[in-house]
Amino acid sequence: MTQQVTELGRQTEELQLAIRHRLQSLQDATKDMKSFESELRALQTALEQAQTTLTSPELGRLSLKEQLSHRQHLLSKMESLKPKVQAVQACQSALRIPEEVVTSLPICRTALRLQEETSRLQHTAIQQCNIMQEAVVQYEQYEQEMKHLQHLIEEAHHELQDVKVTTSNIQELQVQIKRHEELAKKIKGYQDQIASLNSKCKMLTMKAKHATMLLTVTEVEGLTEGMEELDSELLPAHSAHPSVVMALTNIEICIFIQIIRPIH
């Protein structure tokens, strides 16, 4: 009996040591998870800000050149997302949790999804910049053509104004009338071309905005799902993730069973 009590005391001490060790592991895991959550939140906030800029109604009201400038500025700012993604990856790698638990944590899957969304958002911004760049180049070409046509119209008007009407000679008058008609016809043709170019400019602007909007809508849907999933997975300020607690608790139970089993 004394021997059994001694053995039970020894096993109890071992159990206490094991529990203290597991408690420390739990505290470490909680600390790691809080850091992980903090980095995820930082990445989430940066993504939301970038998405807000991409979907801003005010952006669509700007000229093509202004939109291009804003999107290029946004693209340069999105370079700051790379360190945030790297920080998330570093925190996930540093989690002091069994690997089989880490791979099953929904929050880790959400982290991966946010990283993928970051990559897609950057790709979308690049695509939008390319669309706007092409549109701006074409728009400027139309503008140059319109300026040239406007210059031709001004020259024709000057010629009409500078020519003195001769009434003493019928033949000269007929020549002048014919020339005036030709100039008027040219001016009308130039004006029609300018109107056509104006229509092309409007259509170009609409197509560019529509193309960028379609890209943005796709990203909004994907990112919104990721944010909702992240919100559901992030933890209260002073708790460990349930999966972590369960994993560590299961280990403690197994140890306890192994210690108690010989007594019976």
Short mmCIF file of C-alpha atoms in Angstrom, two decimals:
data_model
loop_
_atom_site.label_atom_id
_atom_site.label_comp_id
_atom_site.label_asym_id
_atom_site.label_seq_id
_atom_site.Cartn_x
_atom_site.Cartn_y
_atom_site.Cartn_z
CA MET A 1 0.00 0.00 0.00
CA THR A 2 2.82 2.38 0.94
CA GLN A 3 4.53 1.58 -2.34
CA GLN A 4 1.36 2.39 -4.26
CA VAL A 5 1.00 5.71 -2.42
CA THR A 6 4.62 6.56 -3.18
CA GLU A 7 4.13 5.64 -6.83
CA LEU A 8 0.93 7.68 -6.95
CA GLY A 9 2.77 10.66 -5.45
CA ARG A 10 5.51 10.35 -8.05
CA GLN A 11 2.99 10.13 -10.87
CA THR A 12 1.10 13.10 -9.43
CA GLU A 13 4.28 15.18 -9.49
CA GLU A 14 4.91 14.13 -13.08
CA LEU A 15 1.35 15.05 -13.95
CA GLN A 16 1.75 18.45 -12.31
CA LEU A 17 4.97 19.05 -14.24
CA ALA A 18 3.29 17.95 -17.46
CA ILE A 19 0.32 20.22 -16.80
CA ARG A 20 2.60 23.17 -16.04
CA HIS A 21 4.47 22.47 -19.25
CA ARG A 22 1.22 22.26 -21.20
CA LEU A 23 -0.05 25.41 -19.53
CA GLN A 24 3.09 27.22 -20.64
CA SER A 25 2.57 25.82 -24.13
CA LEU A 26 -1.00 27.08 -24.06
CA GLN A 27 0.14 30.53 -22.96
CA ASP A 28 2.80 30.57 -25.68
CA ALA A 29 0.25 29.47 -28.26
CA THR A 30 -2.14 32.21 -27.12
CA LYS A 31 0.62 34.81 -27.38
CA ASP A 32 1.54 33.59 -30.86
CA MET A 33 -2.08 33.60 -31.94
CA LYS A 34 -2.57 37.18 -30.74
CA SER A 35 0.44 38.30 -32.79
CA PHE A 36 -0.92 36.35 -35.75
CA GLU A 37 -4.32 38.02 -35.38
CA SER A 38 -2.72 41.46 -35.11
CA GLU A 39 -0.82 41.00 -38.38
CA LEU A 40 -3.94 39.63 -40.07
CA ARG A 41 -5.88 42.68 -38.94
CA ALA A 42 -3.20 44.98 -40.31
CA LEU A 43 -3.32 43.19 -43.65
CA GLN A 44 -7.12 43.26 -43.63
CA THR A 45 -7.19 47.01 -42.95
CA ALA A 46 -4.71 47.72 -45.74
CA LEU A 47 -6.75 45.61 -48.16
CA GLU A 48 -9.97 47.37 -47.19
CA GLN A 49 -8.37 50.78 -47.74
CA ALA A 50 -7.07 49.77 -51.17
CA GLN A 51 -10.45 48.28 -52.07
CA THR A 52 -12.24 51.45 -50.94
CA THR A 53 -10.05 53.52 -53.23
CA LEU A 54 -10.62 51.19 -56.18
CA THR A 55 -14.40 51.25 -55.73
CA SER A 56 -14.76 54.95 -54.85
CA PRO A 57 -17.56 56.60 -56.90
CA GLU A 58 -15.50 59.79 -56.91
CA LEU A 59 -12.78 58.03 -58.89
CA GLY A 60 -15.23 57.29 -61.70
CA ARG A 61 -16.11 60.98 -62.03
CA LEU A 62 -12.53 62.00 -62.80
CA SER A 63 -11.04 62.32 -66.25
CA LEU A 64 -9.15 59.39 -67.72
CA LYS A 65 -5.81 61.08 -67.02
CA GLU A 66 -6.76 61.78 -63.41
CA GLN A 67 -8.01 58.22 -62.95
CA LEU A 68 -4.78 56.86 -64.35
CA SER A 69 -2.77 59.06 -61.99
CA HIS A 70 -4.81 57.92 -58.97
CA ARG A 71 -4.56 54.24 -59.90
CA GLN A 72 -0.82 54.49 -60.47
CA HIS A 73 -0.48 56.13 -57.05
CA LEU A 74 -2.57 53.36 -55.50
CA LEU A 75 -0.45 50.71 -57.20
CA SER A 76 2.71 52.23 -55.74
CA LYS A 77 1.11 52.33 -52.28
CA MET A 78 0.12 48.68 -52.59
CA GLU A 79 3.81 47.81 -52.48
CA SER A 80 3.46 48.36 -48.73
CA LEU A 81 1.23 45.27 -48.61
CA LYS A 82 4.20 42.99 -49.29
CA PRO A 83 5.79 43.51 -45.83
CA LYS A 84 2.38 42.90 -44.23
CA VAL A 85 1.98 39.64 -46.13
CA GLN A 86 5.50 38.62 -45.10
CA ALA A 87 4.69 39.47 -41.47
CA VAL A 88 1.60 37.24 -41.61
CA GLN A 89 3.64 34.40 -43.08
CA ALA A 90 6.34 34.84 -40.41
CA CYS A 91 3.78 34.80 -37.59
CA GLN A 92 2.12 31.70 -38.97
CA SER A 93 5.46 29.92 -39.27
CA ALA A 94 6.32 30.88 -35.68
CA LEU A 95 3.12 29.47 -34.16
CA ARG A 96 4.12 27.12 -31.31
CA ILE A 97 1.28 24.75 -32.04
CA PRO A 98 1.38 21.17 -33.34
CA GLU A 99 1.60 21.17 -37.11
CA GLU A 100 -1.52 19.05 -37.52
CA VAL A 101 -3.43 21.67 -35.54
CA VAL A 102 -2.03 24.60 -37.53
CA THR A 103 -3.06 23.10 -40.85
CA SER A 104 -6.61 22.58 -39.59
CA LEU A 105 -7.12 26.07 -38.14
CA PRO A 106 -9.74 28.04 -40.12
CA ILE A 107 -7.88 31.25 -39.29
CA CYS A 108 -4.81 29.91 -41.11
CA ARG A 109 -6.91 29.13 -44.16
CA THR A 110 -8.29 32.66 -43.93
CA ALA A 111 -4.75 34.02 -43.75
CA LEU A 112 -3.90 32.15 -46.94
CA ARG A 113 -7.01 33.50 -48.59
CA LEU A 114 -6.16 37.08 -47.62
CA GLN A 115 -2.69 36.64 -49.08
CA GLU A 116 -4.26 35.39 -52.30
CA GLU A 117 -6.68 38.35 -52.28
CA THR A 118 -3.74 40.71 -51.87
CA SER A 119 -2.08 39.22 -54.93
CA ARG A 120 -5.31 39.40 -56.93
CA LEU A 121 -5.95 42.98 -55.86
CA GLN A 122 -2.49 44.02 -57.00
CA HIS A 123 -3.06 42.21 -60.29
CA THR A 124 -6.39 44.03 -60.68
CA ALA A 125 -4.74 47.40 -60.02
CA ILE A 126 -2.13 46.62 -62.68
CA GLN A 127 -4.84 45.62 -65.16
CA GLN A 128 -6.77 48.81 -64.44
CA CYS A 129 -3.66 50.91 -64.95
CA ASN A 130 -3.01 49.18 -68.27
CA ILE A 131 -6.60 49.76 -69.41
CA MET A 132 -6.45 53.41 -68.39
CA GLN A 133 -3.02 53.87 -69.97
CA GLU A 134 -4.26 52.58 -73.33
CA ALA A 135 -7.40 54.70 -73.05
CA VAL A 136 -5.40 57.84 -72.23
CA VAL A 137 -3.07 57.28 -75.21
CA GLN A 138 -6.05 56.87 -77.54
CA TYR A 139 -7.84 59.85 -75.96
CA GLU A 140 -4.81 62.08 -76.46
CA GLN A 141 -4.63 60.98 -80.08
CA TYR A 142 -8.27 61.99 -80.55
CA GLU A 143 -7.54 65.32 -78.88
CA GLN A 144 -4.64 65.98 -81.24
CA GLU A 145 -6.83 65.19 -84.23
CA MET A 146 -9.52 67.56 -82.94
CA LYS A 147 -6.97 70.34 -82.41
CA HIS A 148 -5.75 69.87 -85.96
CA LEU A 149 -9.31 70.01 -87.31
CA GLN A 150 -10.05 73.09 -85.22
CA HIS A 151 -6.97 74.72 -86.70
CA LEU A 152 -8.21 73.93 -90.22
CA ILE A 153 -11.60 75.44 -89.37
CA GLU A 154 -9.95 78.62 -88.12
CA GLU A 155 -7.87 78.86 -91.30
CA ALA A 156 -11.00 78.45 -93.44
CA HIS A 157 -12.82 81.13 -91.43
CA HIS A 158 -9.89 83.51 -91.84
CA GLU A 159 -9.88 82.92 -95.57
CA LEU A 160 -13.60 83.66 -95.73
CA GLN A 161 -13.15 86.85 -93.75
CA ASP A 162 -10.09 88.05 -95.67
CA VAL A 163 -11.54 87.67 -99.16
CA LYS A 164 -13.03 90.93 -100.46
CA VAL A 165 -16.26 90.48 -102.32
CA THR A 166 -16.00 91.77 -105.92
CA THR A 167 -19.29 92.87 -107.40
CA SER A 168 -18.01 94.56 -110.57
CA ASN A 169 -17.07 91.33 -112.29
CA ILE A 170 -19.66 88.57 -112.48
CA GLN A 171 -17.11 85.87 -113.27
CA GLU A 172 -14.93 86.79 -110.29
CA LEU A 173 -18.03 86.91 -108.12
CA GLN A 174 -19.01 83.42 -109.27
CA VAL A 175 -15.49 82.18 -108.50
CA GLN A 176 -15.69 83.72 -105.02
CA ILE A 177 -19.10 82.19 -104.39
CA LYS A 178 -17.81 78.79 -105.45
CA ARG A 179 -14.79 79.18 -103.19
CA HIS A 180 -17.01 80.20 -100.29
CA GLU A 181 -19.18 77.15 -100.85
CA GLU A 182 -16.10 74.93 -100.90
CA LEU A 183 -14.81 76.45 -97.67
CA ALA A 184 -18.23 76.14 -96.04
CA LYS A 185 -18.36 72.50 -97.09
CA LYS A 186 -14.88 71.90 -95.69
CA ILE A 187 -15.80 73.59 -92.41
CA LYS A 188 -18.93 71.43 -92.17
CA GLY A 189 -16.81 68.33 -92.84
CA TYR A 190 -14.30 69.34 -90.17
CA GLN A 191 -17.10 69.96 -87.69
CA ASP A 192 -18.60 66.54 -88.44
CA GLN A 193 -15.21 64.91 -87.86
CA ILE A 194 -14.83 66.77 -84.55
CA ALA A 195 -18.31 65.63 -83.49
CA SER A 196 -17.37 62.05 -84.39
CA LEU A 197 -14.14 62.30 -82.39
CA ASN A 198 -16.06 63.72 -79.43
CA SER A 199 -18.38 60.71 -79.57
CA LYS A 200 -15.37 58.40 -79.73
CA CYS A 201 -13.87 60.12 -76.68
CA LYS A 202 -17.08 59.66 -74.71
CA MET A 203 -17.37 56.03 -75.79
CA LEU A 204 -13.72 55.42 -74.94
CA THR A 205 -14.22 56.91 -71.48
CA MET A 206 -17.33 54.79 -70.87
CA LYS A 207 -15.63 51.59 -72.03
CA ALA A 208 -12.55 52.22 -69.88
CA LYS A 209 -14.65 52.95 -66.79
CA HIS A 210 -16.86 49.93 -67.45
CA ALA A 211 -13.86 47.64 -67.88
CA THR A 212 -12.25 48.81 -64.64
CA MET A 213 -15.60 48.54 -62.84
CA LEU A 214 -16.03 44.91 -63.91
CA LEU A 215 -12.57 44.09 -62.61
CA THR A 216 -13.30 45.86 -59.33
CA VAL A 217 -16.66 44.14 -58.79
CA THR A 218 -15.02 40.73 -59.10
CA GLU A 219 -12.42 41.67 -56.49
CA VAL A 220 -15.02 43.16 -54.13
CA GLU A 221 -16.99 39.91 -54.04
CA GLY A 222 -13.92 37.80 -53.33
CA LEU A 223 -12.48 40.17 -50.76
CA THR A 224 -15.78 40.63 -48.91
CA GLU A 225 -16.06 36.88 -48.42
CA GLY A 226 -12.51 36.80 -47.09
CA MET A 227 -13.19 39.64 -44.64
CA GLU A 228 -16.37 38.02 -43.32
CA GLU A 229 -14.53 34.76 -42.80
CA LEU A 230 -11.70 36.57 -41.03
CA ASP A 231 -14.11 38.42 -38.73
CA SER A 232 -15.72 35.13 -37.72
CA GLU A 233 -12.34 33.55 -36.99
CA LEU A 234 -10.55 36.29 -35.06
CA LEU A 235 -10.55 35.74 -31.33
CA PRO A 236 -11.61 37.75 -28.28
CA ALA A 237 -8.82 39.76 -26.71
CA HIS A 238 -8.01 37.29 -23.91
CA SER A 239 -8.74 33.84 -25.25
CA ALA A 240 -6.91 31.17 -27.18
CA HIS A 241 -8.29 29.70 -30.35
CA PRO A 242 -10.70 26.80 -29.54
CA SER A 243 -8.73 24.45 -31.78
CA VAL A 244 -5.56 25.24 -29.85
CA VAL A 245 -7.23 24.75 -26.48
CA MET A 246 -8.81 21.49 -27.60
CA ALA A 247 -5.53 20.15 -28.95
CA LEU A 248 -3.61 20.95 -25.77
CA THR A 249 -6.42 19.71 -23.54
CA ASN A 250 -6.53 16.42 -25.41
CA ILE A 251 -2.81 15.99 -24.81
CA GLU A 252 -3.26 16.63 -21.07
CA ILE A 253 -6.13 14.13 -20.90
CA CYS A 254 -4.01 11.50 -22.61
CA ILE A 255 -1.18 12.09 -20.12
CA PHE A 256 -3.59 11.89 -17.19
CA ILE A 257 -5.09 8.62 -18.46
CA GLN A 258 -1.64 7.14 -18.95
CA ILE A 259 -0.71 8.04 -15.36
CA ILE A 260 -3.95 6.85 -13.75
CA ARG A 261 -4.25 3.61 -15.75
CA PRO A 262 -1.57 1.65 -13.78
CA ILE A 263 -3.36 2.38 -10.49
CA HIS A 264 -6.38 0.43 -11.64
#
